[in-house]
Amino acid sequence: MIIQKLYKDWQMKRAGDSELLPAKVPGSVYSDLLDNKKMEDPYWRDNEDISFALLEHDYEYLTTFKPNEAILNCERVLLRCEGLDTLADIYLNNTLICKANNMHRTWEYDVTGCLKEENKLHIVFHSPIKFVNEAYKKVRTDGSEDCLDGFPQIRKAHCMFGWDWGPRLPDAGIWRDIALVGIKRARLDSVYITQRHKRGTVELNIKVEADAPWAEKTAAEEAWMLGRRQDEDKLSYTVYLTDPHGNETKYDNSPRRIVIQKPELWWPKGFGAQPLYTVKVVLSQGGTELDSWQRRYGLRTMTIRRQKDKWGESFAHEVNGVQIFAMGADYIPEDSILSRVTEKRTRKLLEQCAAANFNTIRVWGGGYYPNDFFFDICDELGLIVWLDFMFACAVYDLTDEFDKNIRAELADNIKRIRHHASLGLYCGNNEMEMFVAMNNWVSNPKQKADYIKMYEYIFPQVVSKYDPETFYWPASPSSGGSFDAPNDPNRGDVHYWDVWHGGKPFSDYRNFYFRYASEFGFQSFPLLKTVESFTLPEDRNIFSYIMERHQRNNAANGKIMNYMYQTFLYPNGFGTVLYASQLLQAEAIKYGVEHFRRNRGRCMGAIYWQLNDIWPVASWASIDYHFRWKALHYFAKRFFQPVMISCQEEGILTQKPNANAQPLVKEKLEKSFRLCAANETMEEKKLTVKWEIRDNTARVIKEKTERLTCAPLSSTWLNKVEVPEITLNNEYLSFHLYENTELISEGTVIFTLPKFFNFVDPKLSCKVEGDTITVKAEAYAKSVEILNRKEDIVLSDNYFDMNAGEKHVKIISGNSEGLKLRSVYNIR
């Protein structure tokens, strides 16, 4: 097979205009208009409105090309479009050859005999805004209230029409490669390799399907094509297997089974290495190579373990027979302008996940199926991928045409990604079983019936046909389907939002022992330098028009402040508000994750919402649009440590309204704590725990050292310690976990709200020697933040608690120019 990419000499224009502008392919309307200075930055202030209006028009893309001689000599030539966003009419030499209506599909069109020495390719992209407006008038299909009405009518990334963290920027264009494909005799249509693990060996079962232009593929002809007929014209394939050390083995004569001796298994991060084998399949006829296919494989078994138990039913990733506690976050598209999502950018983001001890990442279903390099990087880093199919928070009109379209969409993407070691499961949709069960968005009985047909009949059929080895789950959250209590805390996966949307305190997490929490979150503002990227100085008030335009969750800025007043003293400036909001977010998610990890076995997953941002915005992300780590990402690095200590304290001094709605009153409970060590490794750990009760200057009042043995894949509780004598406003608990003499995890707990604790000035200071920052405190300092002038420094630790003394922190990236420090003491 011969491929000639068509990426040169493209031009674009708005339909009806005469001016042609240089265009990049792959690219998009927005990226080309920006490059040609025909639009302003859509992320600056409220430019979103102007940018949105641009897509009320159609746009045209044009190029001329000369086919390679080798292409012209092929028996069959296809035009392959790997990504057309979305409503496209394709003209070749002024003849309409096809239409496309799904950005998630690969479109191929036979152009055999249509090519000349020089050819004109012309693609018209119709306005997605006009389309959904008209479609909604004809058939009502509702969904997320944050989106444009009618968005479910088009197979386009839903979040392009808005979300509660993203703008309405419904871009268009040729967003992935477009090419001519020349076929001589036949090409490889499908290579599907499954694994059978036996003691000391792994058996690869290879199923190869060829696509020949001269044959309808009956079973007999398929066998003929793949070399089962013994004559000189037979089609056959050869397999080349390269092990992780570069040693290649060749297998001739169309092997259907290969046995690997002493296999090197692939493991999620924290459980072992990620060795990758390379499999290359070469299709030949009479000694002439016709096509080849090459992918990397990790040898592993992967499924979801569901088993009845005393609490209900378990739900856990099981890799190579080991049940994994999933630790990670939910991934959304990295940019509203998809051409900006490069391999370099994605690698940087996913490496920051690995740096924070993630072992899992959930791809949320309202965006698009990630690029091949996303999965390649996850394979390398050991990140299990929970992949939602791209259906989210909506109902759909299941016509015969839509059925055919979505089947093709799933088939294209399953065949593209099914070989990846990191692929953990396919999930039918995001949040639709839960909301449809409650009749949200449902306008007629057919839509509810269509839900069952799509996710519990059509989707399982397609998965079973193209990748029966990978686990399929009908929705997130779900207990298994059929509207059977889809957000049940004792079965399946759960989305829990009573903390944040429900306004409940962080302590509410401890009322639940979810089997797998696949969404829970808390918002914060980004760092000041990120805010400066979309505001003028006069905008920098969290209730200003521009700040609220960059906050898409209704009334959320006020919600942050509501939680803030319950927790901290009133902040003394805009920058302090941003800092305090990030501490709230980090403490909220820490409260949940540590509780879930303490109850490992019952709970087997903590995937917080969300990892990243699509534009600069106040959101649930732990890494903002400009790759600045919020406090939450540093907290995640600590609470996702494979071996970690946490504290379940009792007797926190809180505030809540009394029954007569009088001013807030104080409530006291028993003052005690209980420490717990979590061991998410496959090794037994012999550990030492030290704890101290200290006063606000960090002077030790009481201390104790204990030794414990923590079994593999477990959490181990220490005995409850009562501290009735502790002075709530002036004393705190400090605790540390050692392996041998190495400090591997630590933390502090105050037994009151931060605004009531009598912090003294820790007089923070620092010095820099090489790549090491030494921070000094003269008293207890909570949530110490270290920032440089650009606020882009990434450190080995940040937003940490300090007893009086010194702490050494490594600079991972960025520089140490203009360092500044603060702690909770400075929130006043």
Short mmCIF file of N, CA and C in Angstrom, two decimals, residues 493-568:
data_model
loop_
_atom_site.label_atom_id
_atom_site.label_comp_id
_atom_site.label_asym_id
_atom_site.label_seq_id
_atom_site.Cartn_x
_atom_site.Cartn_y
_atom_site.Cartn_z
N ASP A 493 -19.42 1.86 39.33
CA ASP A 493 -18.70 3.12 39.57
C ASP A 493 -19.69 4.23 39.91
N VAL A 494 -19.19 5.26 40.55
CA VAL A 494 -20.02 6.33 41.10
C VAL A 494 -19.47 7.69 40.69
N HIS A 495 -20.38 8.62 40.40
CA HIS A 495 -20.05 10.04 40.32
C HIS A 495 -20.66 10.69 41.56
N TYR A 496 -19.81 11.25 42.40
CA TYR A 496 -20.29 11.81 43.67
C TYR A 496 -20.05 13.32 43.68
N TRP A 497 -21.15 14.09 43.78
CA TRP A 497 -21.02 15.55 43.68
C TRP A 497 -21.74 16.29 44.81
N ASP A 498 -22.09 15.59 45.90
CA ASP A 498 -22.71 16.31 47.01
C ASP A 498 -21.73 17.29 47.65
N VAL A 499 -20.44 16.91 47.69
CA VAL A 499 -19.41 17.91 47.99
C VAL A 499 -19.18 18.66 46.70
N TRP A 500 -19.35 19.91 46.70
CA TRP A 500 -19.32 20.88 45.61
C TRP A 500 -20.74 21.20 45.17
N HIS A 501 -21.32 20.46 44.21
CA HIS A 501 -22.64 20.84 43.71
C HIS A 501 -23.68 20.86 44.83
N GLY A 502 -23.59 19.90 45.74
CA GLY A 502 -24.56 19.82 46.82
C GLY A 502 -24.23 20.69 48.02
N GLY A 503 -23.05 21.32 48.01
CA GLY A 503 -22.67 22.22 49.09
C GLY A 503 -22.34 21.54 50.41
N LYS A 504 -22.17 20.21 50.41
CA LYS A 504 -21.90 19.52 51.66
C LYS A 504 -20.44 19.67 52.07
N PRO A 505 -20.15 19.50 53.37
CA PRO A 505 -18.76 19.64 53.84
C PRO A 505 -17.90 18.49 53.36
N PHE A 506 -16.57 18.70 53.39
CA PHE A 506 -15.63 17.67 52.96
C PHE A 506 -15.85 16.37 53.72
N SER A 507 -16.24 16.48 54.98
CA SER A 507 -16.41 15.30 55.82
C SER A 507 -17.47 14.35 55.29
N ASP A 508 -18.31 14.81 54.36
CA ASP A 508 -19.36 13.93 53.84
C ASP A 508 -18.77 12.76 53.06
N TYR A 509 -17.56 12.90 52.52
CA TYR A 509 -16.93 11.77 51.83
C TYR A 509 -16.87 10.54 52.74
N ARG A 510 -16.69 10.77 54.03
CA ARG A 510 -16.51 9.64 54.96
C ARG A 510 -17.79 8.87 55.24
N ASN A 511 -18.89 9.37 54.71
CA ASN A 511 -20.15 8.64 54.85
C ASN A 511 -20.30 7.55 53.80
N PHE A 512 -19.35 7.48 52.84
CA PHE A 512 -19.50 6.56 51.71
C PHE A 512 -18.23 5.74 51.51
N TYR A 513 -18.43 4.54 50.97
CA TYR A 513 -17.32 3.62 50.70
C TYR A 513 -17.48 3.11 49.26
N PHE A 514 -17.47 4.06 48.33
CA PHE A 514 -17.75 3.73 46.94
C PHE A 514 -16.84 2.60 46.45
N ARG A 515 -17.39 1.76 45.58
CA ARG A 515 -16.58 0.67 45.03
C ARG A 515 -15.53 1.22 44.06
N TYR A 516 -15.89 2.30 43.35
CA TYR A 516 -14.97 2.93 42.40
C TYR A 516 -15.53 4.32 42.13
N ALA A 517 -14.85 5.34 42.62
CA ALA A 517 -15.29 6.72 42.42
C ALA A 517 -14.64 7.26 41.15
N SER A 518 -15.41 7.33 40.06
CA SER A 518 -14.86 7.75 38.78
C SER A 518 -15.03 9.24 38.51
N GLU A 519 -15.78 9.92 39.34
CA GLU A 519 -15.87 11.39 39.30
C GLU A 519 -16.21 11.91 40.69
N PHE A 520 -15.43 12.86 41.15
CA PHE A 520 -15.74 13.69 42.32
C PHE A 520 -14.76 14.85 42.23
N GLY A 521 -15.21 16.04 42.57
CA GLY A 521 -14.32 17.16 42.34
C GLY A 521 -14.68 18.40 43.12
N PHE A 522 -13.81 19.39 43.00
CA PHE A 522 -13.98 20.66 43.70
C PHE A 522 -13.23 21.71 42.89
N GLN A 523 -13.82 22.88 42.74
CA GLN A 523 -13.23 23.91 41.89
C GLN A 523 -12.21 24.78 42.61
N SER A 524 -11.35 25.42 41.79
CA SER A 524 -10.49 26.49 42.28
C SER A 524 -10.17 27.42 41.13
N PHE A 525 -9.62 28.56 41.47
CA PHE A 525 -9.11 29.49 40.46
C PHE A 525 -7.69 29.08 40.08
N PRO A 526 -7.27 29.43 38.86
CA PRO A 526 -5.88 29.15 38.49
C PRO A 526 -4.94 30.17 39.14
N LEU A 527 -3.66 29.99 38.90
CA LEU A 527 -2.66 30.92 39.42
C LEU A 527 -2.79 32.29 38.76
N LEU A 528 -2.24 33.31 39.41
CA LEU A 528 -2.41 34.69 38.95
C LEU A 528 -1.89 34.89 37.53
N LYS A 529 -0.73 34.30 37.19
CA LYS A 529 -0.18 34.50 35.85
C LYS A 529 -1.12 33.92 34.79
N THR A 530 -1.82 32.86 35.11
CA THR A 530 -2.81 32.32 34.17
C THR A 530 -4.00 33.27 34.07
N VAL A 531 -4.45 33.82 35.18
CA VAL A 531 -5.53 34.81 35.15
C VAL A 531 -5.12 36.01 34.30
N GLU A 532 -3.87 36.44 34.43
CA GLU A 532 -3.39 37.58 33.65
C GLU A 532 -3.41 37.30 32.16
N SER A 533 -3.39 36.03 31.76
CA SER A 533 -3.37 35.69 30.33
C SER A 533 -4.70 35.97 29.65
N PHE A 534 -5.79 36.20 30.42
CA PHE A 534 -7.08 36.48 29.80
C PHE A 534 -7.77 37.71 30.37
N THR A 535 -7.09 38.49 31.22
CA THR A 535 -7.73 39.64 31.86
C THR A 535 -6.88 40.90 31.73
N LEU A 536 -7.55 42.03 31.89
CA LEU A 536 -6.90 43.31 32.17
C LEU A 536 -6.89 43.51 33.68
N PRO A 537 -6.03 44.40 34.18
CA PRO A 537 -5.99 44.60 35.64
C PRO A 537 -7.35 44.88 36.26
N GLU A 538 -8.20 45.64 35.56
CA GLU A 538 -9.50 45.98 36.15
C GLU A 538 -10.45 44.78 36.20
N ASP A 539 -10.10 43.70 35.52
CA ASP A 539 -10.95 42.49 35.54
C ASP A 539 -10.67 41.61 36.74
N ARG A 540 -9.59 41.88 37.48
CA ARG A 540 -9.11 40.91 38.46
C ARG A 540 -9.82 41.03 39.80
N ASN A 541 -11.09 40.74 39.72
CA ASN A 541 -11.96 40.57 40.88
C ASN A 541 -12.82 39.36 40.54
N ILE A 542 -12.95 38.41 41.43
CA ILE A 542 -13.59 37.14 41.04
C ILE A 542 -15.04 37.30 40.64
N PHE A 543 -15.67 38.43 40.97
CA PHE A 543 -17.04 38.65 40.56
C PHE A 543 -17.15 39.64 39.40
N SER A 544 -16.03 39.94 38.75
CA SER A 544 -16.08 40.81 37.58
C SER A 544 -16.70 40.06 36.40
N TYR A 545 -17.12 40.81 35.40
CA TYR A 545 -17.75 40.21 34.21
C TYR A 545 -16.81 39.20 33.55
N ILE A 546 -15.54 39.57 33.37
CA ILE A 546 -14.60 38.70 32.66
C ILE A 546 -14.27 37.46 33.49
N MET A 547 -14.06 37.63 34.79
CA MET A 547 -13.79 36.45 35.61
C MET A 547 -14.97 35.49 35.61
N GLU A 548 -16.17 36.01 35.56
CA GLU A 548 -17.33 35.12 35.52
C GLU A 548 -17.53 34.53 34.12
N ARG A 549 -17.06 35.21 33.07
CA ARG A 549 -17.10 34.61 31.74
C ARG A 549 -16.13 33.42 31.65
N HIS A 550 -15.07 33.47 32.45
CA HIS A 550 -14.12 32.36 32.49
C HIS A 550 -14.40 31.47 33.71
N GLN A 551 -15.67 31.35 34.01
CA GLN A 551 -16.20 30.43 35.02
C GLN A 551 -17.53 29.93 34.46
N ARG A 552 -17.57 28.69 33.98
CA ARG A 552 -18.74 28.24 33.25
C ARG A 552 -19.73 27.43 34.09
N ASN A 553 -19.39 27.17 35.32
CA ASN A 553 -20.32 26.49 36.22
C ASN A 553 -21.13 27.56 36.96
N ASN A 554 -22.43 27.53 36.78
CA ASN A 554 -23.29 28.60 37.27
C ASN A 554 -23.08 28.89 38.76
N ALA A 555 -22.82 30.15 39.08
CA ALA A 555 -22.68 30.65 40.45
C ALA A 555 -21.50 30.03 41.20
N ALA A 556 -20.56 29.44 40.48
CA ALA A 556 -19.48 28.71 41.16
C ALA A 556 -18.49 29.61 41.88
N ASN A 557 -18.25 30.83 41.38
CA ASN A 557 -17.34 31.71 42.11
C ASN A 557 -17.89 32.00 43.50
N GLY A 558 -19.19 32.20 43.58
CA GLY A 558 -19.81 32.39 44.89
C GLY A 558 -19.73 31.14 45.74
N LYS A 559 -19.82 29.97 45.11
CA LYS A 559 -19.72 28.71 45.85
C LYS A 559 -18.34 28.55 46.46
N ILE A 560 -17.31 28.89 45.69
CA ILE A 560 -15.94 28.85 46.23
C ILE A 560 -15.86 29.75 47.46
N MET A 561 -16.41 30.95 47.36
CA MET A 561 -16.32 31.89 48.47
C MET A 561 -17.14 31.41 49.66
N ASN A 562 -18.22 30.68 49.41
CA ASN A 562 -19.02 30.14 50.51
C ASN A 562 -18.22 29.12 51.30
N TYR A 563 -17.57 28.21 50.58
CA TYR A 563 -16.70 27.25 51.26
C TYR A 563 -15.53 27.97 51.94
N MET A 564 -15.04 29.04 51.31
CA MET A 564 -13.88 29.74 51.84
C MET A 564 -14.20 30.41 53.17
N TYR A 565 -15.39 31.03 53.26
CA TYR A 565 -15.71 31.72 54.51
C TYR A 565 -15.86 30.72 55.65
N GLN A 566 -16.25 29.48 55.31
CA GLN A 566 -16.39 28.46 56.35
C GLN A 566 -15.03 27.97 56.85
N THR A 567 -13.99 28.22 56.08
CA THR A 567 -12.70 27.57 56.34
C THR A 567 -11.60 28.54 56.76
N PHE A 568 -11.44 29.64 56.03
CA PHE A 568 -10.32 30.55 56.24
C PHE A 568 -10.77 31.92 56.72
#
